[in-house]
mmCIF file of C-alpha atoms in Angstrom:
data_model
loop_
_atom_site.group_PDB
_atom_site.id
_atom_site.type_symbol
_atom_site.label_atom_id
_atom_site.label_comp_id
_atom_site.label_asym_id
_atom_site.label_seq_id
_atom_site.Cartn_x
_atom_site.Cartn_y
_atom_site.Cartn_z
ATOM 1 C CA MET A 15 10.516 93.477 25.148
ATOM 2 C CA SER A 16 11.798 92.196 28.421
ATOM 3 C CA PRO A 17 9.913 91.784 31.712
ATOM 4 C CA THR A 18 9.804 94.585 34.063
ATOM 5 C CA ASN A 19 10.117 92.188 37.235
ATOM 6 C CA LYS A 20 13.679 91.351 38.641
ATOM 7 C CA PRO A 21 15.819 89.704 35.839
ATOM 8 C CA PRO A 22 17.870 86.713 36.447
ATOM 9 C CA LYS A 23 21.115 87.521 38.959
ATOM 10 C CA PRO A 24 23.797 89.059 36.445
ATOM 11 C CA ALA A 25 27.063 87.276 36.062
ATOM 12 C CA ALA A 26 30.183 89.182 35.064
ATOM 13 C CA GLY A 27 31.238 88.485 31.713
ATOM 14 C CA PRO A 28 34.293 89.703 29.819
ATOM 15 C CA ALA A 29 35.866 92.792 31.417
ATOM 16 C CA ASN A 30 33.390 92.341 34.153
ATOM 17 C CA GLN A 31 30.544 93.262 31.842
ATOM 18 C CA PRO A 32 26.897 91.960 32.827
ATOM 19 C CA VAL A 33 25.600 88.912 30.959
ATOM 20 C CA ASP A 34 22.343 89.669 29.437
ATOM 21 C CA PRO A 35 19.249 88.180 31.496
ATOM 22 C CA SER A 36 18.112 86.505 28.367
ATOM 23 C CA ALA A 37 21.473 84.524 27.944
ATOM 24 C CA LEU A 38 21.099 83.499 31.636
ATOM 25 C CA ALA A 39 17.850 82.339 31.143
ATOM 26 C CA LEU A 40 18.436 80.413 28.342
ATOM 27 C CA SER A 41 21.693 78.797 30.244
ATOM 28 C CA TRP A 42 19.180 77.872 32.729
ATOM 29 C CA MET A 43 16.684 76.119 30.268
ATOM 30 C CA HIS A 44 19.885 74.352 28.911
ATOM 31 C CA THR A 45 20.069 72.618 32.225
ATOM 32 C CA ALA A 46 17.057 70.373 31.522
ATOM 33 C CA ARG A 47 17.377 66.826 32.092
ATOM 34 C CA PHE A 48 15.026 63.765 31.928
ATOM 35 C CA LEU A 49 13.457 63.085 35.268
ATOM 36 C CA ILE A 50 10.746 60.599 34.645
ATOM 37 C CA THR A 51 8.046 59.172 32.279
ATOM 38 C CA SER A 52 4.773 58.143 33.553
ATOM 39 C CA PRO A 53 1.580 57.003 31.600
ATOM 40 C CA ASP A 54 -0.758 58.543 34.276
ATOM 41 C CA LEU A 55 -0.697 61.200 36.802
ATOM 42 C CA GLN A 56 -0.863 58.727 39.974
ATOM 43 C CA HIS A 57 2.449 57.596 39.118
ATOM 44 C CA LEU A 58 4.159 61.193 39.144
ATOM 45 C CA PRO A 59 6.196 62.002 42.021
ATOM 46 C CA GLN A 60 5.016 64.811 44.421
ATOM 47 C CA LEU A 61 7.329 67.754 43.760
ATOM 48 C CA GLU A 62 7.323 70.987 45.780
ATOM 49 C CA VAL A 63 9.260 73.113 42.938
ATOM 50 C CA PRO A 64 7.230 75.122 40.228
ATOM 51 C CA GLU A 65 6.290 73.005 37.311
ATOM 52 C CA ILE A 66 5.571 74.490 33.748
ATOM 53 C CA ALA A 67 3.571 72.336 31.578
ATOM 54 C CA PHE A 68 3.614 72.365 27.682
ATOM 55 C CA VAL A 69 0.382 71.173 25.913
ATOM 56 C CA GLY A 70 -0.917 71.658 22.381
ATOM 57 C CA ARG A 71 -2.425 69.670 19.281
ATOM 58 C CA SER A 72 -0.226 66.967 17.619
ATOM 59 C CA ASN A 73 2.047 68.936 15.268
ATOM 60 C CA ALA A 74 1.857 72.158 16.834
ATOM 61 C CA GLY A 75 5.678 71.936 17.231
ATOM 62 C CA LYS A 76 5.746 71.261 20.915
ATOM 63 C CA SER A 77 8.656 68.977 20.859
ATOM 64 C CA THR A 78 10.387 71.440 18.658
ATOM 65 C CA CYS A 79 9.637 74.087 20.774
ATOM 66 C CA ILE A 80 10.958 72.110 24.214
ATOM 67 C CA ASN A 81 14.105 71.281 22.483
ATOM 68 C CA THR A 82 14.741 74.642 20.997
ATOM 69 C CA LEU A 83 14.330 76.332 24.433
ATOM 70 C CA THR A 84 16.837 73.943 26.043
ATOM 71 C CA GLN A 85 19.313 73.684 23.033
ATOM 72 C CA GLN A 86 18.956 70.090 22.949
ATOM 73 C CA LYS A 87 17.996 67.929 19.947
ATOM 74 C CA GLN A 88 16.361 65.307 21.408
ATOM 75 C CA LEU A 89 15.203 65.982 24.953
ATOM 76 C CA ALA A 90 11.434 65.951 24.075
ATOM 77 C CA PHE A 91 10.576 62.888 21.837
ATOM 78 C CA ALA A 92 8.647 63.671 18.718
ATOM 79 C CA SER A 93 7.228 60.556 17.561
ATOM 80 C CA LYS A 94 7.045 59.987 13.944
ATOM 81 C CA LYS A 95 3.469 58.806 14.311
ATOM 82 C CA PRO A 96 1.990 62.338 15.714
ATOM 83 C CA GLY A 97 -0.369 61.149 18.729
ATOM 84 C CA ARG A 98 1.305 58.076 19.436
ATOM 85 C CA THR A 99 3.483 59.324 22.267
ATOM 86 C CA GLN A 100 1.269 58.771 25.514
ATOM 87 C CA HIS A 101 3.345 59.325 28.297
ATOM 88 C CA ILE A 102 3.813 62.366 30.756
ATOM 89 C CA ASN A 103 7.406 63.254 30.651
ATOM 90 C CA LEU A 104 9.117 65.302 33.402
ATOM 91 C CA PHE A 105 12.714 67.400 32.980
ATOM 92 C CA ALA A 106 14.487 68.548 35.822
ATOM 93 C CA LEU A 107 15.676 72.420 35.316
ATOM 94 C CA GLY A 108 18.548 73.619 37.386
ATOM 95 C CA LYS A 109 22.115 72.631 38.756
ATOM 96 C CA GLN A 110 22.524 68.800 39.227
ATOM 97 C CA GLY A 111 21.412 68.212 42.971
ATOM 98 C CA ALA A 112 19.563 71.606 43.009
ATOM 99 C CA THR A 113 16.367 71.174 40.744
ATOM 100 C CA ASP A 114 14.568 74.320 40.961
ATOM 101 C CA ALA A 115 11.754 74.014 38.274
ATOM 102 C CA VAL A 116 10.417 70.978 36.351
ATOM 103 C CA LEU A 117 9.266 70.985 32.700
ATOM 104 C CA THR A 118 5.993 68.906 31.886
ATOM 105 C CA ASP A 119 5.759 67.481 28.099
ATOM 106 C CA LEU A 120 2.244 66.461 27.799
ATOM 107 C CA PRO A 121 0.929 64.191 24.981
ATOM 108 C CA GLY A 122 -0.079 65.952 21.802
ATOM 109 C CA TYR A 123 -4.032 65.702 21.522
ATOM 110 C CA GLY A 124 -6.377 65.610 18.227
ATOM 111 C CA TYR A 125 -4.649 63.321 15.955
ATOM 112 C CA ALA A 126 -7.170 61.499 13.730
ATOM 113 C CA ALA A 127 -5.250 58.444 13.459
ATOM 114 C CA VAL A 128 -5.446 57.805 17.452
ATOM 115 C CA PRO A 129 -8.486 55.419 18.704
ATOM 116 C CA GLN A 130 -11.267 57.087 19.876
ATOM 117 C CA GLN A 131 -10.789 55.364 23.415
ATOM 118 C CA ASP A 132 -7.177 56.483 23.417
ATOM 119 C CA LYS A 133 -8.347 59.964 22.830
ATOM 120 C CA ALA A 134 -10.687 59.981 25.476
ATOM 121 C CA ARG A 135 -8.511 58.557 28.152
ATOM 122 C CA TRP A 136 -5.774 60.977 27.540
ATOM 123 C CA GLN A 137 -8.493 63.900 27.586
ATOM 124 C CA ARG A 138 -9.323 62.681 31.022
ATOM 125 C CA VAL A 139 -5.412 62.176 32.064
ATOM 126 C CA MET A 140 -4.672 65.940 30.711
ATOM 127 C CA ALA A 141 -7.715 67.640 32.310
ATOM 128 C CA ASN A 142 -6.890 65.737 35.856
ATOM 129 C CA TYR A 143 -3.342 66.874 35.567
ATOM 130 C CA LEU A 144 -4.402 70.336 34.681
ATOM 131 C CA VAL A 145 -6.712 70.672 37.512
ATOM 132 C CA SER A 146 -5.249 69.128 40.332
ATOM 133 C CA ARG A 147 -1.517 69.043 40.113
ATOM 134 C CA GLU A 148 -0.734 71.132 43.160
ATOM 135 C CA ASN A 149 2.620 72.422 42.271
ATOM 136 C CA LEU A 150 1.757 73.524 38.636
ATOM 137 C CA THR A 151 2.735 77.041 38.139
ATOM 138 C CA GLY A 152 2.053 77.801 34.550
ATOM 139 C CA ILE A 153 0.922 76.143 31.316
ATOM 140 C CA VAL A 154 2.480 76.877 27.804
ATOM 141 C CA LEU A 155 -0.091 76.012 24.961
ATOM 142 C CA LEU A 156 1.286 75.585 21.613
ATOM 143 C CA CYS A 157 -0.442 76.824 18.515
ATOM 144 C CA ASP A 158 0.191 76.549 14.784
ATOM 145 C CA PRO A 159 -1.243 80.085 14.170
ATOM 146 C CA ARG A 160 -1.988 79.140 10.632
ATOM 147 C CA HIS A 161 -4.808 76.984 12.209
ATOM 148 C CA GLY A 162 -5.663 78.973 15.287
ATOM 149 C CA LEU A 163 -7.334 77.454 18.002
ATOM 150 C CA THR A 164 -8.951 74.107 17.683
ATOM 151 C CA GLU A 165 -11.962 72.621 19.320
ATOM 152 C CA LEU A 166 -9.630 70.899 21.725
ATOM 153 C CA ASP A 167 -7.761 73.854 22.487
ATOM 154 C CA GLN A 168 -10.990 75.507 23.341
ATOM 155 C CA VAL A 169 -11.846 72.922 25.686
ATOM 156 C CA LEU A 170 -8.423 73.016 27.442
ATOM 157 C CA LEU A 171 -9.102 77.019 28.134
ATOM 158 C CA GLU A 172 -12.324 76.084 29.780
ATOM 159 C CA VAL A 173 -10.468 73.366 31.717
ATOM 160 C CA ILE A 174 -7.781 75.738 32.694
ATOM 161 C CA ARG A 175 -9.781 79.093 33.130
ATOM 162 C CA PRO A 176 -10.740 78.610 36.723
ATOM 163 C CA ARG A 177 -6.815 78.174 37.737
ATOM 164 C CA VAL A 178 -5.588 80.959 35.797
ATOM 165 C CA GLU A 179 -8.363 83.443 37.129
ATOM 166 C CA GLU A 180 -6.728 82.249 40.449
ATOM 167 C CA GLY A 181 -3.324 83.169 39.263
ATOM 168 C CA LEU A 182 -1.868 80.187 37.345
ATOM 169 C CA LYS A 183 0.416 81.311 34.695
ATOM 170 C CA PHE A 184 -0.663 80.885 31.027
ATOM 171 C CA LEU A 185 1.257 81.545 27.766
ATOM 172 C CA VAL A 186 0.304 80.793 24.161
ATOM 173 C CA VAL A 187 3.130 80.217 21.807
ATOM 174 C CA LEU A 188 2.379 80.680 18.156
ATOM 175 C CA THR A 189 4.759 77.989 16.533
ATOM 176 C CA LYS A 190 5.930 77.893 12.963
ATOM 177 C CA ALA A 191 5.791 81.997 12.857
ATOM 178 C CA ASP A 192 8.361 81.919 9.992
ATOM 179 C CA LYS A 193 5.589 80.533 7.743
ATOM 180 C CA LEU A 194 3.722 83.817 7.937
ATOM 181 C CA ASN A 195 4.723 87.055 6.814
ATOM 182 C CA ARG A 196 4.864 90.120 9.138
ATOM 183 C CA SER A 197 1.213 91.321 8.507
ATOM 184 C CA GLU A 198 0.049 87.871 8.974
ATOM 185 C CA GLN A 199 2.089 87.576 12.304
ATOM 186 C CA ALA A 200 0.680 90.668 13.502
ATOM 187 C CA LYS A 201 -2.956 89.501 12.655
ATOM 188 C CA ALA A 202 -2.396 86.201 14.309
ATOM 189 C CA LEU A 203 -0.917 87.968 17.409
ATOM 190 C CA SER A 204 -3.617 90.284 17.789
ATOM 191 C CA ILE A 205 -6.451 87.392 17.162
ATOM 192 C CA MET A 206 -4.770 85.213 20.036
ATOM 193 C CA LYS A 207 -4.475 88.140 22.425
ATOM 194 C CA LEU A 208 -8.096 88.101 22.315
ATOM 195 C CA ASN A 209 -8.945 84.628 22.480
ATOM 196 C CA ALA A 210 -6.163 83.516 25.130
ATOM 197 C CA GLY A 211 -8.524 83.752 27.964
ATOM 198 C CA GLY A 212 -6.304 85.938 30.019
ATOM 199 C CA GLY A 213 -3.162 84.224 28.905
ATOM 200 C CA ASP A 214 0.279 86.031 27.246
ATOM 201 C CA VAL A 215 0.890 85.471 23.838
ATOM 202 C CA ARG A 216 4.415 85.120 21.859
ATOM 203 C CA LEU A 217 5.300 84.276 18.347
ATOM 204 C CA PHE A 218 8.106 81.619 18.164
ATOM 205 C CA SER A 219 9.962 80.134 15.375
ATOM 206 C CA ALA A 220 12.507 77.356 15.967
ATOM 207 C CA THR A 221 13.686 77.959 12.357
ATOM 208 C CA LYS A 222 14.291 81.881 12.829
ATOM 209 C CA ARG A 223 14.967 81.584 16.371
ATOM 210 C CA GLN A 224 12.228 84.039 16.903
ATOM 211 C CA GLY A 225 10.801 84.443 20.368
ATOM 212 C CA VAL A 226 13.215 82.038 21.864
ATOM 213 C CA GLU A 227 14.911 84.646 24.198
ATOM 214 C CA GLU A 228 11.710 86.114 25.177
ATOM 215 C CA VAL A 229 10.037 83.006 25.974
ATOM 216 C CA ALA A 230 12.929 81.442 28.056
ATOM 217 C CA LEU A 231 13.117 84.617 30.115
ATOM 218 C CA LEU A 232 9.151 84.551 30.652
ATOM 219 C CA LEU A 233 9.399 80.980 31.919
ATOM 220 C CA TRP A 234 12.719 81.869 34.388
ATOM 221 C CA HIS A 235 10.355 84.630 35.851
ATOM 222 C CA TRP A 236 7.238 82.085 36.363
ATOM 223 C CA ALA A 237 9.682 79.799 38.251
ATOM 224 C CA HIS A 238 11.469 82.409 40.084
ATOM 225 C CA PRO A 239 8.746 85.127 41.236
ATOM 226 C CA GLU A 240 9.350 88.352 42.582
ATOM 227 C CA PRO A 241 6.079 89.062 44.687
ATOM 228 C CA ALA A 242 7.149 92.324 45.831
ATOM 229 C CA LEU A 243 7.879 93.350 42.225
ATOM 230 C CA SER A 244 5.204 94.009 39.274
ATOM 231 C CA GLU A 245 4.771 90.760 36.484
ATOM 232 C CA PRO A 246 6.091 90.959 33.029
ATOM 233 C CA ASP A 247 4.204 93.344 30.924
ATOM 234 C CA PRO A 248 1.678 91.155 28.761
ATOM 235 C CA GLU A 249 2.594 93.579 25.788
ATOM 236 C CA GLY A 250 6.083 92.937 26.098
ATOM 237 C CA THR A 251 7.226 96.414 26.663
#
């Protein structure tokens, strides 16, 4: 289920055996390190490298997903009070002094205990970021397949639709897939592909490490495009 475009450059392993491209992608993800935190878009640095944003409803498993992909336990902060983390956090990827991409952790949304004015403010901040961030290359939407897309998820899809149609990469990660049996996973995957607005869809489980290599490799390709070659197969074949 690996993409059809050019994989990360192989490195020689034991006995000069090529290293699996997925392993190289995970090694790249492991270089993630804190760059900056900001309460709004205006205070973010202007960057020229590709930026990949993670978004999702509070309790959708966003922080766990980021930490699993980067193989770091506390890179992304998961608040004990969902919805209380209200900053945009950037993480640099690539060797020290040679950042080649950035991960953006946007605040979770939709948690009922957050005051309405805070919800409204963060919806504006997120919409502004998703619409106007110039170096934004791709968006990863985290969704618990047991609940499906919420009303706010649908609003987000509408916000990003014009940019997706213009070529912005988009992936829906169905988190906590281990909570579903195989038939339920297949059904959730099929339904989400119909509702993803042209985006890709992957099942993901931090507990079972399901989809970890696939997502890491896909993000690597987002950050290192090969325009002369074909894009990854949306069906993963």
